[in-house]
Amino acid sequence: MFPNQTTKIHILIVATLLLLASCAQHEPLHVIQGDGLSVSQTSINRPNDCTGAFTKHTLDHITTNAYEPINMYDSNGAGVGVNDLDKDGDVDIVLANLADNNQIFWNMGDMNFRPEPFSHGSSRSVATVDVDGDGWLDIVFTTRVGSLIYYKNLADSYDGNGSRFEQTPLVGVKEKAYAMAWGDIDKDGDLDLVTGSYDTALEKELRDSFMFGDGAGVFVYTNQGDHFTSERLAEASQALAIQLMDINFDGRDDILVGNDFDSVKDFYFLADPSGGWEQVSAFDTTTQNTMSFDLGDVNNDGMQELFAADMHPYKFDAETEKEWERAMEMMMEEHSPENPQVMENVLQSADGEGNWQNMAADMGINFSGWSWSSRFGDLDQDGFQDLYVVNGMATSETFGHLPDFELIEENQVFRNLGDGSFETITDWNLNQTEGGRGMTLADLNGDGDLDIVVNNLLKPATILENRVCGGDSLLVELNDSDSPNTFAVGSKIILNTSVGRMVRDVRVNSGYLSGDTVGVHFGIARDAQIIDMEIEWPDGEISKLGKVQPNQKIIISR
């Protein structure tokens, strides 16, 4: 519950559901009305093709570089977004590209996807978000050297001919952007935008026109309905990732900007109730080269931790040392004792008094390679969120001594043991070596567990289908049709169980340049019992549901 706000408690007792084996995957069981809420529940058919590992599929999409030989900033690749864009009940995929065209992959069921290319590429980040509050998810890209490109979903007016999306101006959004985040920052009910530029790439590609212009930096764009107004928080940045989270537990989203290079520390801007921003030093230890952010409740205490990925070898043998030698010479500089940066992953965990502490080394997740997108998700559905990180690098400047200028590394999966530690495992078949950049998680085939989509660089994008088949699952989606924030972005969903208090948040962006689904996933161990569920809506209202049965997709509307 947010402090200093009047909250209204909705109590809704959900009756026990009888799960019939003959139920179709998307057949609604029943809808319960009560106290301004409606709850739609659909059974999830549990998978019967368990192998104990993930199965790899490829998509007809290769993110290609704009320059030959590949340079430092082409090597950063592009992102991926996932959501149900046509409201047919299946999650679709949007892949950005640097040189060739961006593409939508429409989900046709059974892991079959139909590609639809856009007329352009030259893009970085992807978000699938309801920008205009009409209840349909739109698509937004950041670009290599420009501002954002917004594609409005034609929604109910779409006649089935041509593209479902129409390029539309984002009035007032004009500055160059690499990373972005969407959320109701000013708590007025609609979605605002934060962007950050990656200035070294702009300096290389635009040269004098950027160097002698007004620059770029970090901007907050406040949604005014038919246009956005801008406020510049920083005149320069090296932003690879932006995360919205409440650092000081005052009920308002603060802004975290993850900057590349040790010469530019990460930015943290606290939201002031009067509408202003205060730049602070939020953490005692931070990453040196912040590649991505993600939030996850790793110990089921009802509070989310913040993971920041950096680059550091995950092996310490002679061959790895030789591969990394030039990179280490460039980046491993001595820091003063006052410098909080370390060249390794960081996990910020808060104690009961709101003090943050880096727990990455204690939990065994501080080294993961040359890391890009990192994501929490309960991959084996044992009730604890695991961590997946995609790896690799290709650039003539740093790895000219390697074949094709490429550092080839395995992606890393860290299984959450539930005792405050993680272990690196390889038997889930997630140790891919295709050079992942953007990556996100979603249930692509409707069986309740989390699959993985990776936008690789110079190799086909991959889907990693989850066939681990651990415990049970619960998928939850929120709708708020009376608000411009139709999917209740910024909400928290808390599941109280016999093995802990699990929290998930509804968000648009996370990881590296990538987007989330509007729904959230809970894995539930077979011997665990669900006690109840709470929803903290963006405006501070609290809804509470009684005991919920597992293996359901629940849509809660108000």
Coordinates of C-alpha atoms in Angstrom, one line a residue:
M1 CA 0.0 0.0 0.0
F2 CA 1.4 3.4 -0.9
P3 CA 1.9 5.7 2.1
N4 CA 0.2 9.0 2.5
Q5 CA -2.6 8.1 0.1
T6 CA -6.2 7.3 0.8
T7 CA -6.8 3.7 -0.3
K8 CA -9.9 1.8 -0.8
I9 CA -10.1 -1.9 0.0
H10 CA -12.0 -4.1 -2.4
I11 CA -12.8 -7.5 -1.1
L12 CA -13.7 -10.2 -3.6
I13 CA -13.9 -13.8 -2.6
V14 CA -13.2 -16.1 -5.6
A15 CA -14.9 -19.5 -5.4
T16 CA -13.0 -22.7 -6.0
L17 CA -12.9 -23.6 -9.7
L18 CA -13.6 -27.0 -11.1
L19 CA -11.0 -27.7 -13.8
L20 CA -12.3 -29.9 -16.5
A21 CA -9.9 -31.7 -18.7
S22 CA -12.2 -31.1 -21.7
C23 CA -12.0 -27.3 -21.3
A24 CA -10.6 -25.5 -24.4
Q25 CA -7.5 -23.4 -23.7
H26 CA -9.2 -20.1 -23.9
E27 CA -12.7 -21.1 -22.7
P28 CA -13.9 -18.7 -20.0
L29 CA -15.0 -20.6 -16.8
H30 CA -17.1 -17.8 -15.4
V31 CA -17.0 -14.1 -14.6
I32 CA -17.7 -12.7 -11.1
Q33 CA -18.9 -9.2 -10.6
G34 CA -18.4 -7.4 -7.3
D35 CA -17.5 -4.1 -5.8
G36 CA -16.6 -2.5 -9.1
L37 CA -14.4 -5.4 -10.3
S38 CA -15.0 -8.2 -12.7
V39 CA -12.8 -11.3 -12.8
S40 CA -12.5 -13.5 -15.9
Q41 CA -10.8 -16.9 -15.4
T42 CA -9.6 -19.2 -18.0
S43 CA -8.1 -22.6 -17.5
I44 CA -4.5 -23.3 -18.7
N45 CA -3.8 -26.6 -20.3
R46 CA -0.7 -28.0 -18.7
P47 CA 2.0 -29.2 -21.2
N48 CA 2.3 -32.9 -21.8
D49 CA 5.5 -32.7 -23.9
C50 CA 8.0 -32.3 -21.0
T51 CA 11.6 -32.9 -21.7
G52 CA 13.2 -31.1 -18.7
A53 CA 14.7 -28.5 -21.0
F54 CA 14.0 -25.7 -23.5
T55 CA 13.5 -26.4 -27.3
K56 CA 15.0 -24.0 -29.7
H57 CA 13.1 -22.5 -32.7
T58 CA 14.4 -19.9 -35.1
L59 CA 12.6 -16.9 -36.7
D60 CA 13.2 -15.5 -40.1
H61 CA 14.8 -12.3 -38.8
I62 CA 18.5 -11.4 -38.6
T63 CA 19.6 -8.1 -37.0
T64 CA 22.3 -6.9 -39.3
N65 CA 24.9 -4.2 -38.8
A66 CA 25.0 -1.0 -40.8
Y67 CA 28.8 -0.9 -41.2
E68 CA 31.6 -3.2 -42.3
P69 CA 33.6 -4.2 -40.5
I70 CA 31.3 -4.2 -37.6
N71 CA 32.0 -1.3 -35.2
M72 CA 31.6 -0.8 -31.5
Y73 CA 28.1 0.6 -31.6
D74 CA 26.6 -1.6 -34.4
S75 CA 27.7 -4.5 -32.1
N76 CA 25.1 -3.3 -29.5
G77 CA 22.3 -4.9 -31.6
A78 CA 18.6 -4.3 -31.1
G79 CA 15.6 -5.2 -28.9
V80 CA 12.4 -7.2 -28.9
G81 CA 8.9 -6.6 -27.7
V82 CA 6.0 -9.1 -27.0
N83 CA 2.3 -8.6 -26.5
D84 CA -1.1 -9.6 -27.9
L85 CA -1.4 -6.9 -30.5
D86 CA -4.6 -8.1 -32.2
K87 CA -6.5 -9.4 -29.2
D88 CA -6.7 -13.0 -30.4
G89 CA -5.4 -14.4 -27.2
D90 CA -1.9 -15.1 -28.4
V91 CA 1.3 -13.2 -27.7
D92 CA 2.9 -11.7 -30.8
I93 CA 6.6 -10.7 -31.3
V94 CA 8.1 -7.4 -32.5
L95 CA 11.8 -7.4 -33.5
A96 CA 13.9 -4.3 -34.1
N97 CA 16.7 -4.2 -36.6
L98 CA 19.7 -2.0 -37.3
A99 CA 20.1 -2.2 -41.1
D100 CA 17.3 -4.4 -42.4
N101 CA 13.6 -4.0 -41.6
N102 CA 11.9 -4.3 -38.3
Q103 CA 9.3 -7.0 -38.2
I104 CA 6.1 -8.2 -36.4
F105 CA 5.8 -12.0 -36.0
W106 CA 2.1 -12.7 -35.7
N107 CA 1.4 -15.7 -33.4
M108 CA -0.6 -18.3 -35.4
G109 CA -0.5 -20.9 -32.6
D110 CA 1.6 -24.0 -32.0
M111 CA 4.8 -22.0 -32.2
N112 CA 4.1 -20.9 -35.8
F113 CA 4.6 -17.2 -36.5
R114 CA 3.8 -15.2 -39.7
P115 CA 6.3 -12.3 -40.4
E116 CA 5.1 -8.8 -41.4
P117 CA 8.0 -6.4 -42.1
F118 CA 7.9 -2.7 -41.5
S119 CA 9.1 -0.3 -44.2
H120 CA 12.2 0.6 -42.1
G121 CA 14.8 -0.6 -39.7
S122 CA 17.6 1.5 -38.2
S123 CA 16.0 0.9 -34.7
R124 CA 17.2 0.1 -31.2
S125 CA 14.5 -0.3 -28.5
V126 CA 11.0 -1.7 -28.7
A127 CA 7.9 -1.1 -26.6
T128 CA 4.4 -2.4 -27.1
V129 CA 2.3 0.1 -25.1
D130 CA -1.2 1.7 -25.3
V131 CA 0.1 5.2 -25.9
D132 CA -3.3 6.8 -26.7
G133 CA -5.4 5.0 -24.1
D134 CA -7.8 3.3 -26.5
G135 CA -7.3 -0.2 -25.1
W136 CA -5.2 -1.4 -28.0
L137 CA -1.4 -1.9 -27.8
D138 CA 0.7 0.3 -30.1
I139 CA 4.4 -0.1 -31.0
V140 CA 7.2 2.4 -30.4
F141 CA 10.8 2.2 -31.5
T142 CA 13.8 4.2 -30.6
T143 CA 16.2 4.7 -33.6
R144 CA 19.9 4.6 -34.3
V145 CA 20.4 8.3 -34.8
G146 CA 17.0 10.0 -34.3
S147 CA 14.0 10.2 -32.0
L148 CA 11.1 7.8 -31.6
I149 CA 8.8 6.2 -34.2
Y150 CA 5.3 5.6 -33.1
Y151 CA 2.9 3.1 -34.8
K152 CA -0.7 3.5 -33.7
N153 CA -2.8 0.3 -33.6
L154 CA -5.8 0.9 -35.9
A155 CA -7.8 -1.2 -33.5
D156 CA -11.5 -1.7 -34.3
S157 CA -11.2 0.4 -37.4
Y158 CA -8.8 -2.0 -39.0
D159 CA -10.5 -3.6 -42.0
G160 CA -8.0 -6.5 -42.5
N161 CA -6.2 -4.9 -45.5
G162 CA -2.6 -3.7 -45.3
S163 CA -1.0 -3.1 -42.0
R164 CA -2.8 -2.9 -38.7
F165 CA -0.5 -0.1 -37.7
E166 CA -0.2 3.5 -38.9
Q167 CA 2.8 5.7 -38.3
T168 CA 1.7 8.7 -36.3
P169 CA 3.6 11.6 -34.8
L170 CA 4.3 11.7 -31.0
V171 CA 3.7 15.4 -30.8
G172 CA 6.3 17.0 -28.5
V173 CA 8.7 14.0 -28.5
K174 CA 11.7 15.1 -30.7
E175 CA 15.0 14.5 -29.0
K176 CA 17.4 11.7 -30.0
A177 CA 16.8 8.5 -27.9
Y178 CA 18.4 5.1 -27.4
A179 CA 16.7 3.7 -24.3
M180 CA 13.1 4.5 -23.1
A181 CA 10.7 3.7 -20.3
W182 CA 6.9 4.3 -20.1
G183 CA 4.9 4.8 -16.9
D184 CA 2.4 7.1 -15.2
I185 CA 5.1 9.2 -13.6
D186 CA 3.0 12.1 -12.6
K187 CA 0.1 9.9 -11.4
D188 CA -2.6 11.7 -13.5
G189 CA -3.8 8.4 -15.1
D190 CA -2.0 8.4 -18.5
L191 CA 1.4 7.1 -19.5
D192 CA 4.4 9.4 -19.6
L193 CA 7.8 8.7 -21.3
V194 CA 11.5 8.8 -20.3
T195 CA 14.2 8.7 -22.9
G196 CA 18.0 8.6 -22.8
S197 CA 20.6 9.1 -25.5
Y198 CA 23.7 7.1 -26.2
D199 CA 26.0 10.0 -27.0
T200 CA 29.2 8.2 -28.1
A201 CA 27.3 6.4 -30.8
L202 CA 25.7 9.7 -32.0
E203 CA 29.1 11.4 -32.0
K204 CA 30.5 8.6 -34.2
E205 CA 27.6 8.5 -36.7
L206 CA 26.5 12.2 -36.8
R207 CA 29.9 13.8 -36.1
D208 CA 29.8 17.6 -36.3
S209 CA 26.1 17.9 -36.5
F210 CA 25.8 16.3 -33.1
M211 CA 29.0 17.7 -31.5
F212 CA 28.1 21.3 -32.2
G213 CA 24.3 20.9 -31.8
D214 CA 22.3 21.0 -28.6
G215 CA 23.2 17.4 -27.7
A216 CA 20.7 15.0 -26.3
G217 CA 20.6 13.5 -22.8
V218 CA 17.8 12.4 -20.5
F219 CA 14.2 13.7 -21.0
V220 CA 10.9 13.3 -19.2
Y221 CA 8.0 13.7 -21.6
T222 CA 4.7 14.3 -19.7
N223 CA 1.6 13.1 -21.5
Q224 CA -0.9 16.0 -22.0
G225 CA -3.4 14.0 -24.0
D226 CA -2.9 15.2 -27.5
H227 CA 0.8 16.1 -27.0
F228 CA 3.8 15.7 -24.7
T229 CA 5.7 18.4 -22.8
S230 CA 9.4 17.8 -22.2
E231 CA 11.8 18.4 -19.3
R232 CA 15.5 17.8 -19.6
L233 CA 17.1 16.1 -16.6
A234 CA 20.6 15.6 -18.0
E235 CA 22.4 17.3 -21.0
A236 CA 24.4 14.2 -21.8
S237 CA 24.1 10.5 -21.2
Q238 CA 25.3 7.1 -22.3
A239 CA 22.0 5.4 -21.6
L240 CA 21.7 1.7 -22.4
A241 CA 18.8 1.1 -20.0
I242 CA 16.2 3.0 -18.1
Q243 CA 14.1 1.7 -15.2
L244 CA 11.2 3.2 -13.3
M245 CA 11.1 2.1 -9.7
D246 CA 10.4 3.5 -6.2
I247 CA 13.9 3.9 -4.7
N248 CA 12.9 5.7 -1.5
F249 CA 9.5 3.9 -0.9
D250 CA 7.4 7.1 -1.0
G251 CA 4.9 5.6 -3.5
R252 CA 6.2 7.5 -6.6
D253 CA 8.3 6.1 -9.4
D254 CA 11.8 7.4 -9.6
I255 CA 14.0 7.3 -12.7
L256 CA 17.2 5.1 -13.0
V257 CA 19.4 5.6 -16.0
G258 CA 22.0 3.0 -16.6
N259 CA 25.0 4.6 -18.4
D260 CA 27.8 2.8 -20.3
F261 CA 31.4 3.6 -19.5
D262 CA 33.0 4.2 -16.1
S263 CA 33.4 7.9 -16.9
V264 CA 29.7 8.4 -16.6
K265 CA 28.1 7.0 -13.5
D266 CA 24.4 6.0 -13.5
F267 CA 21.8 8.7 -12.9
Y268 CA 19.2 8.4 -10.2
F269 CA 16.4 11.0 -10.1
L270 CA 14.0 11.1 -7.2
A271 CA 10.4 12.2 -7.9
D272 CA 9.4 15.3 -5.8
P273 CA 5.7 15.5 -4.8
S274 CA 5.7 19.0 -6.3
G275 CA 6.5 17.6 -9.7
G276 CA 10.3 18.2 -9.8
W277 CA 13.3 15.9 -9.8
E278 CA 16.3 15.6 -7.5
Q279 CA 19.4 13.8 -8.7
V280 CA 20.9 11.7 -5.9
S281 CA 23.4 8.9 -5.2
A282 CA 21.1 6.0 -4.4
F283 CA 23.4 3.0 -3.9
D284 CA 26.8 2.4 -2.3
T285 CA 27.8 0.0 -5.1
T286 CA 26.9 0.2 -8.8
T287 CA 27.9 -1.3 -12.1
Q288 CA 30.7 0.3 -14.1
N289 CA 29.1 -0.3 -17.5
T290 CA 25.4 -0.7 -17.0
M291 CA 24.0 -2.9 -19.8
S292 CA 20.5 -3.6 -18.5
F293 CA 18.2 -3.4 -15.6
D294 CA 15.5 -5.8 -14.3
L295 CA 13.3 -6.0 -11.2
G296 CA 12.5 -9.3 -9.4
D297 CA 11.4 -10.6 -6.0
V298 CA 14.1 -13.2 -5.7
N299 CA 13.4 -14.4 -2.1
N300 CA 9.6 -14.1 -1.9
D301 CA 9.5 -11.4 0.8
G302 CA 7.1 -9.2 -1.1
M303 CA 9.9 -6.7 -2.1
Q304 CA 11.6 -6.5 -5.5
E305 CA 15.3 -6.4 -6.0
L306 CA 17.1 -4.5 -8.8
F307 CA 19.5 -6.4 -11.0
A308 CA 22.0 -4.4 -13.1
A309 CA 24.1 -6.4 -15.6
D310 CA 27.7 -5.5 -16.5
M311 CA 30.5 -7.3 -18.4
H312 CA 32.9 -9.6 -16.7
P313 CA 34.2 -13.1 -17.8
Y314 CA 32.2 -15.9 -16.2
K315 CA 35.2 -18.3 -16.7
F316 CA 38.8 -17.7 -15.5
D317 CA 40.8 -20.1 -17.7
A318 CA 43.7 -19.1 -20.0
E319 CA 41.7 -19.1 -23.2
T320 CA 39.1 -16.7 -21.7
E321 CA 41.8 -14.5 -20.4
K322 CA 43.3 -14.3 -23.9
E323 CA 40.0 -13.5 -25.5
W324 CA 39.2 -10.7 -23.0
E325 CA 42.7 -9.3 -22.7
R326 CA 42.2 -6.2 -24.9
A327 CA 38.9 -5.5 -23.4
M328 CA 40.3 -5.7 -19.8
E329 CA 43.1 -3.4 -20.7
M330 CA 40.6 -0.8 -21.9
M331 CA 38.1 -1.1 -19.1
M332 CA 39.8 -2.3 -15.9
E333 CA 41.0 1.0 -14.5
E334 CA 41.8 1.7 -10.8
H335 CA 39.1 3.5 -9.0
S336 CA 39.3 5.8 -6.0
P337 CA 37.7 4.5 -2.8
E338 CA 34.9 7.0 -3.2
N339 CA 33.9 5.5 -6.6
P340 CA 31.0 3.1 -6.2
Q341 CA 31.5 1.4 -9.6
V342 CA 32.5 -2.2 -10.0
M343 CA 32.9 -4.1 -13.3
E344 CA 30.5 -6.9 -12.4
N345 CA 26.8 -7.5 -11.9
V346 CA 25.1 -5.8 -9.0
L347 CA 21.9 -6.9 -7.2
Q348 CA 20.4 -4.1 -5.0
S349 CA 18.3 -5.6 -2.1
A350 CA 16.6 -3.4 0.5
D351 CA 16.2 -4.3 4.1
G352 CA 13.2 -3.6 6.2
E353 CA 14.3 0.0 6.8
G354 CA 14.7 0.8 3.1
N355 CA 18.5 0.6 3.0
W356 CA 20.0 -0.9 -0.2
Q357 CA 22.8 -3.4 -0.3
N358 CA 24.6 -5.2 -3.2
M359 CA 24.0 -9.0 -2.8
A360 CA 25.1 -10.2 -6.2
A361 CA 28.3 -11.9 -5.1
D362 CA 26.6 -13.4 -2.0
M363 CA 23.9 -14.9 -4.3
G364 CA 26.4 -16.1 -7.0
I365 CA 25.2 -13.9 -9.8
N366 CA 28.0 -11.3 -10.1
F367 CA 29.8 -12.7 -13.1
S368 CA 27.8 -13.6 -16.3
G369 CA 30.0 -12.6 -19.3
W370 CA 29.7 -9.7 -21.8
S371 CA 26.1 -9.4 -20.8
W372 CA 23.2 -7.6 -22.5
S373 CA 19.5 -8.3 -21.6
S374 CA 19.0 -9.9 -18.2
R375 CA 15.6 -11.0 -17.0
F376 CA 14.0 -12.6 -13.9
G377 CA 11.4 -15.2 -14.4
D378 CA 10.4 -18.5 -12.7
L379 CA 11.5 -20.8 -15.5
D380 CA 10.9 -24.1 -13.7
Q381 CA 7.8 -22.9 -11.8
D382 CA 9.1 -23.9 -8.4
G383 CA 8.0 -20.6 -6.8
F384 CA 11.3 -18.7 -7.1
Q385 CA 12.4 -16.4 -9.9
D386 CA 15.4 -17.5 -11.9
L387 CA 17.7 -15.2 -13.9
Y388 CA 18.6 -15.5 -17.6
V389 CA 21.3 -13.4 -19.2
V390 CA 22.2 -13.3 -22.9
N391 CA 25.9 -12.7 -23.9
G392 CA 28.4 -12.0 -26.6
M393 CA 30.2 -9.2 -28.4
A394 CA 31.4 -8.5 -31.9
T395 CA 33.5 -5.5 -32.8
S396 CA 36.7 -4.9 -34.8
E397 CA 38.0 -2.4 -32.3
T398 CA 38.0 -4.7 -29.2
F399 CA 38.0 -8.2 -30.7
G400 CA 40.0 -7.8 -33.9
H401 CA 42.3 -10.7 -32.7
L402 CA 39.3 -13.2 -32.8
P403 CA 37.7 -14.8 -35.8
D404 CA 35.1 -12.5 -37.3
F405 CA 35.9 -10.0 -34.5
E406 CA 33.5 -11.9 -32.3
L407 CA 33.6 -12.9 -28.6
I408 CA 31.5 -16.1 -28.5
E409 CA 30.0 -16.8 -25.1
E410 CA 27.2 -19.0 -23.8
N411 CA 24.1 -17.3 -22.4
Q412 CA 23.9 -17.9 -18.7
V413 CA 20.9 -19.2 -16.7
F414 CA 21.0 -19.0 -12.9
R415 CA 18.5 -21.2 -11.1
N416 CA 17.2 -19.8 -7.9
L417 CA 17.6 -22.4 -5.2
G418 CA 15.2 -20.7 -2.8
D419 CA 17.8 -20.4 0.0
G420 CA 19.2 -17.0 -1.0
S421 CA 21.5 -18.3 -3.7
F422 CA 21.6 -19.2 -7.4
E423 CA 23.4 -21.9 -9.3
T424 CA 24.6 -21.9 -12.9
I425 CA 23.0 -24.7 -14.8
T426 CA 23.4 -26.0 -18.4
D427 CA 20.9 -28.9 -18.6
W428 CA 18.0 -26.6 -19.6
N429 CA 19.5 -26.1 -23.0
L430 CA 19.6 -22.3 -22.5
N431 CA 23.4 -22.0 -23.0
Q432 CA 23.0 -20.6 -26.6
T433 CA 25.9 -18.9 -28.3
E434 CA 24.3 -16.9 -31.1
G435 CA 25.2 -13.5 -29.7
G436 CA 22.0 -12.3 -27.9
R437 CA 21.2 -8.7 -27.4
G438 CA 17.5 -7.9 -26.8
M439 CA 15.6 -10.6 -24.9
T440 CA 12.3 -11.0 -23.0
L441 CA 10.0 -13.6 -21.5
A442 CA 6.4 -14.5 -22.3
D443 CA 4.0 -17.5 -22.5
L444 CA 4.0 -17.9 -26.3
N445 CA 2.0 -21.1 -26.6
G446 CA -0.6 -20.7 -23.9
D447 CA 0.6 -23.5 -21.6
G448 CA 1.3 -21.3 -18.7
D449 CA 5.1 -21.3 -18.4
L450 CA 7.6 -18.7 -19.6
D451 CA 9.2 -19.0 -23.0
I452 CA 12.1 -16.8 -24.1
V453 CA 12.6 -14.7 -27.2
V454 CA 16.1 -13.5 -28.2
N455 CA 17.0 -10.9 -30.8
N456 CA 20.5 -12.1 -31.8
L457 CA 23.1 -10.0 -33.7
L458 CA 24.0 -11.4 -37.2
K459 CA 22.2 -14.7 -36.5
P460 CA 18.5 -15.6 -36.6
A461 CA 16.3 -14.6 -33.7
T462 CA 15.4 -17.5 -31.5
I463 CA 12.5 -18.7 -29.5
L464 CA 13.3 -21.0 -26.6
E465 CA 10.2 -23.0 -25.8
N466 CA 9.9 -24.0 -22.2
R467 CA 9.4 -27.8 -21.7
V468 CA 10.9 -28.0 -18.3
C469 CA 7.5 -28.7 -16.7
G470 CA 8.1 -28.0 -13.1
G471 CA 5.2 -26.8 -10.9
D472 CA 2.0 -25.0 -11.6
S473 CA 1.4 -21.5 -13.0
L474 CA -0.8 -18.4 -12.7
L475 CA -1.1 -15.7 -15.3
V476 CA -2.7 -12.4 -14.3
E477 CA -3.6 -9.4 -16.5
L478 CA -5.2 -6.1 -15.3
N479 CA -7.6 -3.8 -17.2
D480 CA -8.6 -0.3 -16.3
S481 CA -11.0 0.8 -19.1
D482 CA -11.9 4.1 -17.4
S483 CA -8.3 5.2 -17.3
P484 CA -6.0 6.2 -20.2
N485 CA -3.6 3.7 -18.5
T486 CA -5.8 0.9 -19.8
F487 CA -3.5 -2.0 -18.8
A488 CA -2.7 -0.5 -15.3
V489 CA 1.0 -0.1 -16.0
G490 CA 2.8 0.5 -12.6
S491 CA 0.5 -1.8 -10.7
K492 CA 1.9 -4.4 -8.3
I493 CA 0.3 -7.9 -7.9
I494 CA 1.1 -9.7 -4.7
L495 CA 0.4 -13.5 -4.3
N496 CA 0.4 -14.6 -0.7
T497 CA 1.3 -18.3 -0.5
S498 CA 2.4 -20.9 2.0
V499 CA 6.0 -20.5 0.9
G500 CA 6.2 -16.7 0.8
R501 CA 4.8 -13.4 -0.5
M502 CA 5.5 -13.0 -4.2
V503 CA 5.3 -9.7 -5.9
R504 CA 5.3 -8.8 -9.7
D505 CA 4.8 -5.5 -11.3
V506 CA 3.1 -4.5 -14.6
R507 CA 5.6 -2.7 -16.8
V508 CA 6.3 -1.8 -20.4
N509 CA 10.1 -2.0 -20.6
S510 CA 12.9 -3.9 -18.9
G511 CA 16.2 -5.7 -19.7
Y512 CA 18.1 -4.3 -22.6
L513 CA 16.1 -2.4 -25.2
S514 CA 13.2 -4.8 -24.7
G515 CA 9.5 -4.8 -23.8
D516 CA 7.3 -6.8 -21.5
T517 CA 3.8 -8.3 -21.8
V518 CA 1.0 -6.6 -19.9
G519 CA 0.4 -9.8 -18.0
V520 CA 2.5 -11.2 -15.2
H521 CA 3.5 -14.8 -14.4
F522 CA 3.7 -16.7 -11.1
G523 CA 5.3 -20.1 -10.8
I524 CA 3.8 -22.2 -8.0
A525 CA 5.5 -25.2 -6.5
R526 CA 3.3 -28.3 -6.5
D527 CA 3.2 -28.5 -2.6
A528 CA 2.5 -24.8 -2.2
Q529 CA -0.8 -23.3 -1.3
I530 CA -2.2 -20.0 -2.5
I531 CA -3.7 -17.9 0.3
D532 CA -4.9 -14.8 -1.5
M533 CA -4.0 -12.1 -4.0
E534 CA -3.6 -8.4 -3.7
I535 CA -3.5 -5.7 -6.4
E536 CA -2.0 -2.3 -5.8
W537 CA -3.3 -0.2 -8.6
P538 CA -1.3 2.9 -9.9
D539 CA -3.7 5.3 -8.1
G540 CA -3.1 3.6 -4.8
E541 CA -6.3 1.6 -4.6
I542 CA -6.0 -1.9 -3.1
S543 CA -8.0 -4.9 -4.4
K544 CA -7.9 -8.2 -2.6
L545 CA -9.0 -11.6 -4.0
G546 CA -9.6 -14.6 -1.9
K547 CA -8.0 -18.0 -2.6
V548 CA -7.2 -18.4 -6.3
Q549 CA -6.7 -21.8 -7.9
P550 CA -3.4 -22.4 -9.9
N551 CA -3.2 -23.1 -13.7
Q552 CA -5.5 -20.2 -14.5
K553 CA -5.2 -17.0 -16.6
I554 CA -7.1 -14.4 -14.6
I555 CA -8.1 -11.0 -16.1
I556 CA -9.1 -8.5 -13.5
S557 CA -11.0 -5.4 -14.7
R558 CA -12.2 -2.3 -12.9

